[in-house]
CSV table of C-alpha atoms in Angstrom, one decimal:
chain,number,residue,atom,x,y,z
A,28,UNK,CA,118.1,85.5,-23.2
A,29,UNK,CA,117.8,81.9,-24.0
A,30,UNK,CA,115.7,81.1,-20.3
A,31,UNK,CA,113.2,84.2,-21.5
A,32,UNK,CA,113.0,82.0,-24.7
A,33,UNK,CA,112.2,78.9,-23.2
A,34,UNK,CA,109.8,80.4,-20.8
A,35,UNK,CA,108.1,82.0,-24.2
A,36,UNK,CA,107.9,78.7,-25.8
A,37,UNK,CA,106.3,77.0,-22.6
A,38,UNK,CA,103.9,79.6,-22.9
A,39,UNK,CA,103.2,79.0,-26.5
A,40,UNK,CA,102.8,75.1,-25.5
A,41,UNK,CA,100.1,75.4,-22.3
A,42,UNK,CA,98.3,77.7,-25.1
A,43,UNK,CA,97.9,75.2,-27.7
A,44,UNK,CA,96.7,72.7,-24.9
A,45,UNK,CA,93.4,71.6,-25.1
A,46,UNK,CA,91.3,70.4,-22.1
A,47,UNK,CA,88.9,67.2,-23.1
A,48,UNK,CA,85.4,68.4,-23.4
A,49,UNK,CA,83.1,67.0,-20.6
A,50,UNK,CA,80.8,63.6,-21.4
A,51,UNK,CA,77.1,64.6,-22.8
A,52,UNK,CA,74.9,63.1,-21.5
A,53,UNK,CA,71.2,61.9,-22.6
A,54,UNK,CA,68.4,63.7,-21.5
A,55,UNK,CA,67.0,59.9,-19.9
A,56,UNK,CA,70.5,60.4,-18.1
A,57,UNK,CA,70.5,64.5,-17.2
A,58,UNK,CA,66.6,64.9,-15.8
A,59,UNK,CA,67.3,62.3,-13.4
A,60,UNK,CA,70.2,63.7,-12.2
A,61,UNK,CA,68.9,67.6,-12.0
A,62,UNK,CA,66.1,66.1,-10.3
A,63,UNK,CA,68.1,64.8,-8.1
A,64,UNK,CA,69.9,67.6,-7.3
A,65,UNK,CA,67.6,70.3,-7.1
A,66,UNK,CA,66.1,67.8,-4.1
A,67,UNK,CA,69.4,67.8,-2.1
A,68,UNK,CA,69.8,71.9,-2.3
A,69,UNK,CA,66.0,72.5,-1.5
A,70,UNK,CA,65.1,73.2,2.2
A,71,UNK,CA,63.8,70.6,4.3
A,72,UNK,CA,60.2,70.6,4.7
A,73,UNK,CA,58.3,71.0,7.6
A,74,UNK,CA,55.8,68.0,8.3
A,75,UNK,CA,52.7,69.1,10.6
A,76,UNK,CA,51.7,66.7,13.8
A,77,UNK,CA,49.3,64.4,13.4
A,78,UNK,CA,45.9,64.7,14.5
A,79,UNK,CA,46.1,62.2,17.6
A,80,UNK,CA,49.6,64.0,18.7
A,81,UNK,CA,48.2,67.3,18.4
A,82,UNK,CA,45.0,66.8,20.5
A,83,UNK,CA,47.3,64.7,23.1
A,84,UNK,CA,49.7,67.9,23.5
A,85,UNK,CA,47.2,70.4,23.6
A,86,UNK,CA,45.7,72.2,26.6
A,87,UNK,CA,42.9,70.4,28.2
A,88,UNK,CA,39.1,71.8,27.8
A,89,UNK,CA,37.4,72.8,31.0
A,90,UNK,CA,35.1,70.0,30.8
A,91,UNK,CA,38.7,67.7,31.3
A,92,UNK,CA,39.4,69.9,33.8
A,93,UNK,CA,36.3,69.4,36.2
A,94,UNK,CA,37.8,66.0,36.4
A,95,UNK,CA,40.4,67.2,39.0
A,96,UNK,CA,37.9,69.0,40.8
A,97,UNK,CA,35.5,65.8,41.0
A,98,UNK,CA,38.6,63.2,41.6
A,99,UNK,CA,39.6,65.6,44.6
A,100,UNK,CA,35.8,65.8,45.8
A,101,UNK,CA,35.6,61.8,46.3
A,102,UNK,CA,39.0,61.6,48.1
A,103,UNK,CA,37.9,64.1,50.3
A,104,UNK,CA,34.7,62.1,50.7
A,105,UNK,CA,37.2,58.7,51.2
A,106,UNK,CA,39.0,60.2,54.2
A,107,UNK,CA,35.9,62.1,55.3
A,108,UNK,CA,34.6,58.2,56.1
A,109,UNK,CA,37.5,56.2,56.1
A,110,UNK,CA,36.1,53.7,58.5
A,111,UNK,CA,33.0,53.3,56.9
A,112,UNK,CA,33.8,53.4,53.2
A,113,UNK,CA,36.7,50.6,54.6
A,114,UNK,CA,34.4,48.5,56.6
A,115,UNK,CA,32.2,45.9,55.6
A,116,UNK,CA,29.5,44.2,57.6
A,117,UNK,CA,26.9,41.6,57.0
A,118,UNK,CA,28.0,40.9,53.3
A,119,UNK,CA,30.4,42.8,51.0
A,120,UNK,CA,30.1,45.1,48.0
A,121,UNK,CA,31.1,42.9,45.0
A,122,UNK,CA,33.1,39.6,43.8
A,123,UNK,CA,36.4,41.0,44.2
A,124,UNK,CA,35.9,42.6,47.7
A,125,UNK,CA,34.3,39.3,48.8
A,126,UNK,CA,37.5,36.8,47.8
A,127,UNK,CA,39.8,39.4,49.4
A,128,UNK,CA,37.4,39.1,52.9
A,129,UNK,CA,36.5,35.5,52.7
A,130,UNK,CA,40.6,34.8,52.7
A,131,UNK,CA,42.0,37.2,55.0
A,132,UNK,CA,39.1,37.9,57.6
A,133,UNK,CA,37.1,34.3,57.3
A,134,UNK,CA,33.5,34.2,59.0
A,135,UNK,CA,33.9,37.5,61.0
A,136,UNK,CA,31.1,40.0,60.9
A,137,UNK,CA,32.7,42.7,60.4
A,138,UNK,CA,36.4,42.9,58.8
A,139,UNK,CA,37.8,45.3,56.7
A,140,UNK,CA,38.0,45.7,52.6
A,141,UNK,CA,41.5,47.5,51.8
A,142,UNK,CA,40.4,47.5,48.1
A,143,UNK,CA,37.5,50.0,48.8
A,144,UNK,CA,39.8,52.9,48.7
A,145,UNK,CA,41.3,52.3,44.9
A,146,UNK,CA,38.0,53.2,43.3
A,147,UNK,CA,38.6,56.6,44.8
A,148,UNK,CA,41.7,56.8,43.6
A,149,UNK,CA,41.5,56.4,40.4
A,150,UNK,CA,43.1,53.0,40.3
A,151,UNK,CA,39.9,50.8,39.6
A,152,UNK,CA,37.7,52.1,36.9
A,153,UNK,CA,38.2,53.4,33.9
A,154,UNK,CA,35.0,56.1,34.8
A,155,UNK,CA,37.1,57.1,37.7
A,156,UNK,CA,37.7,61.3,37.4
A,157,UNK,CA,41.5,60.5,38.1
A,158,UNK,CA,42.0,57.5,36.2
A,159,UNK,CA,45.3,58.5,34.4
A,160,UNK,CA,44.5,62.2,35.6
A,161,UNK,CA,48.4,62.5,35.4
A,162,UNK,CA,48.6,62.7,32.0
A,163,UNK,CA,45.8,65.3,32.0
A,164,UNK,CA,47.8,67.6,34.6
A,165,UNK,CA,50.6,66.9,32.9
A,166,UNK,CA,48.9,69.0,29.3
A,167,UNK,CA,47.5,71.3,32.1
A,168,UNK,CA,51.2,72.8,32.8
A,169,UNK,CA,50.8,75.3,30.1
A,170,UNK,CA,47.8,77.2,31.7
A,171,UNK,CA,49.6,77.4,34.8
A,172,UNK,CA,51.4,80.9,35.7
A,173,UNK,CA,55.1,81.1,35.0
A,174,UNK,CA,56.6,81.9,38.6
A,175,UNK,CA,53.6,79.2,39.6
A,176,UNK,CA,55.3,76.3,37.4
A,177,UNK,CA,58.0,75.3,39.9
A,178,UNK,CA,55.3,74.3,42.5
A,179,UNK,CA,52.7,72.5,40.0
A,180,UNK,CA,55.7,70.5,38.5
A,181,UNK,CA,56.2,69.4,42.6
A,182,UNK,CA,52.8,68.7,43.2
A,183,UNK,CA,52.3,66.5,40.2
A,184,UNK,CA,55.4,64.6,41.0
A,185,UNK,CA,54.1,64.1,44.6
A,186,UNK,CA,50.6,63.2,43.4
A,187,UNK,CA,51.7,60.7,40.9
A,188,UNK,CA,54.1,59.4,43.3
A,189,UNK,CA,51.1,59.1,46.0
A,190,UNK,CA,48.6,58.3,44.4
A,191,UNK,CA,50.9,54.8,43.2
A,192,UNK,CA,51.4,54.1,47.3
A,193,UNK,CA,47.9,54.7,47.9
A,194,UNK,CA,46.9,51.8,45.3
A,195,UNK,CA,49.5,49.3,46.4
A,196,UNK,CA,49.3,49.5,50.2
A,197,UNK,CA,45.6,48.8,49.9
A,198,UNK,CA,46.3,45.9,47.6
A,199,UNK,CA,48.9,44.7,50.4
A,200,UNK,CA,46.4,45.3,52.7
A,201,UNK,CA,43.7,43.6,51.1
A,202,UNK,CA,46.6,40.2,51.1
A,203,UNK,CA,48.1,40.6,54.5
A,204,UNK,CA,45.3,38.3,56.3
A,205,UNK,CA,46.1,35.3,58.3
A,206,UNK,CA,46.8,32.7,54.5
A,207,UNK,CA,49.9,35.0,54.2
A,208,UNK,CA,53.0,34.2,56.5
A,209,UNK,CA,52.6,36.8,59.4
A,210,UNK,CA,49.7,38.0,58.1
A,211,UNK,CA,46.9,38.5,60.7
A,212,UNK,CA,43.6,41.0,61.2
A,213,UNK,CA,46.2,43.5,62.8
A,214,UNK,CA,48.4,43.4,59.8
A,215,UNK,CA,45.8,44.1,57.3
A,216,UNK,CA,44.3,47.2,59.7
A,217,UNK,CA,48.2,48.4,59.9
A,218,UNK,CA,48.9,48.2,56.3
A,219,UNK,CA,45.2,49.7,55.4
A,220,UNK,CA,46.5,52.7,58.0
A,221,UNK,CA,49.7,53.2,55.8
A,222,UNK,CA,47.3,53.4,52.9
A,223,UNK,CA,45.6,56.0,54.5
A,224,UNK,CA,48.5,58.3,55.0
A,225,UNK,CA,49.3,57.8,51.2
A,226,UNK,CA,46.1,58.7,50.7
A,227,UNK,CA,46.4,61.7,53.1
A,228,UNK,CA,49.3,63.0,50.6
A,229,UNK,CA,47.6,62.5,47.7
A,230,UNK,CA,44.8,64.6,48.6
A,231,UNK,CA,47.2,67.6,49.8
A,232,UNK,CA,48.8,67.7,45.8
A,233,UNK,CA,45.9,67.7,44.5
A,234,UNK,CA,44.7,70.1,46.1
A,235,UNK,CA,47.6,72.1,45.3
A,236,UNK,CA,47.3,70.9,41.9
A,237,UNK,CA,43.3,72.2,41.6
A,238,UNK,CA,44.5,75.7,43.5
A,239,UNK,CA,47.1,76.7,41.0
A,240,UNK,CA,45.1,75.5,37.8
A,241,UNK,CA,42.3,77.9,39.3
A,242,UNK,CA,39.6,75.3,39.1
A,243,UNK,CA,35.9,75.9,40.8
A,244,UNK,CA,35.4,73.2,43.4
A,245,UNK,CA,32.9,70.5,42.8
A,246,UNK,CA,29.9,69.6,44.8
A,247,UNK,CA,30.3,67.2,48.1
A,248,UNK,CA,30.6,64.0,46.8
A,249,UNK,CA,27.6,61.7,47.9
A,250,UNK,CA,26.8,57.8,47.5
């Protein structure tokens, strides 16, 4: 009886208990701080892409796309006259060609100009077709068929690859004359030859590049 009475008045205690009432607050204080809040518990919006991003990510026109078809009519047109276009007799093309000649071939008639085979390339003018055509086959993925993607990923990872060789073993053939240790006529014909296979394996992706975008071919190229 008495724990039943003690239990009653410990009851009768917690019942008379009071909790302290929260802090008001100001209304300079509370709008804040709602403000604040309804922020943090609102979803997260969804920004749209710029402009520039957008038109950089988006599928190329067919106008862009002629570009591949043109780029791959002037490398065929490179290795169609490799010895010509590479060649240069009684005088030279331009400035550049004719410090790279003067040094490494000196008052021959004829001698060889490496650098000839960057501007078909796309690794001497901005007006090329394939200057940075990379990044334009690299947007072009999407119009490519899905069980097709596999090989157009390949081929622009050989072509980019290639394409890099092509421009550097003309440059080291263009500086492998006789003002170079070891350098000679013969080295700057046998570097220009390794350019020339690059070149070889350029023109093979982008071919492949051209056949599974289903571009129209481009006129013969003609100078």
């Amino acid at each position: 009886f008495q724990l039943s009475t003690r239990r009653h008045e410990t009851a009768e205690t917690h019942s008379r208990m009071r909790l302290p009432a929260p802090p008001k607050l100001d209304n300079a204080v509370a709008a804040p701080l709602l403000a604040l809040l309804l922020t943090a518990a609102a979803p997260p919006l969804l920004l749209s892409p710029s402009p520039a991003l957008a038109a950089a990510s988006a599928s190329p026109t067919s106008t862009e796309l002629s570009r591949l078809s043109a780029g791959l009519a002037r490398v065929d047109y490179l290795l169609r006259d490799w010895d010509r276009l590479t060649t240069v007799c009684n005088g030279v093309q331009d400035a550049t060609e004719a410090k790279q000649v003067a040094r490494t071939i000196g008052d021959q008639k004829c001698s060889k100009s490496p650098l000839i085979v960057q501007r078909y390339i796309g690794a001497s003018s901005t007006l090329d077709p394939l200057f940075k055509a990379d990044k334009l086959m690299i947007r072009a993925a999407s119009l490519v068929a899905p069980e097709q993607q596999e090989e157009y990923s390949s081929a622009v990872d050989v072509y980019i690859r290639e394409q890099q060789m092509s421009s550097t073993m003309a440059y080291t053939s263009s500086w492998s004359g006789s003002e170079n240790p070891n350098g000679s006529v013969e080295q700057i014909e046998e570097n220009l030859l390794e350019a020339k296979k690059e070149v070889l394996e350029t023109q093979a992706a982008l071919r492949t590049i051209v056949r599974l975008l289903g571009l129209p071919p481009a006129p013969p190229f003609a100078e």
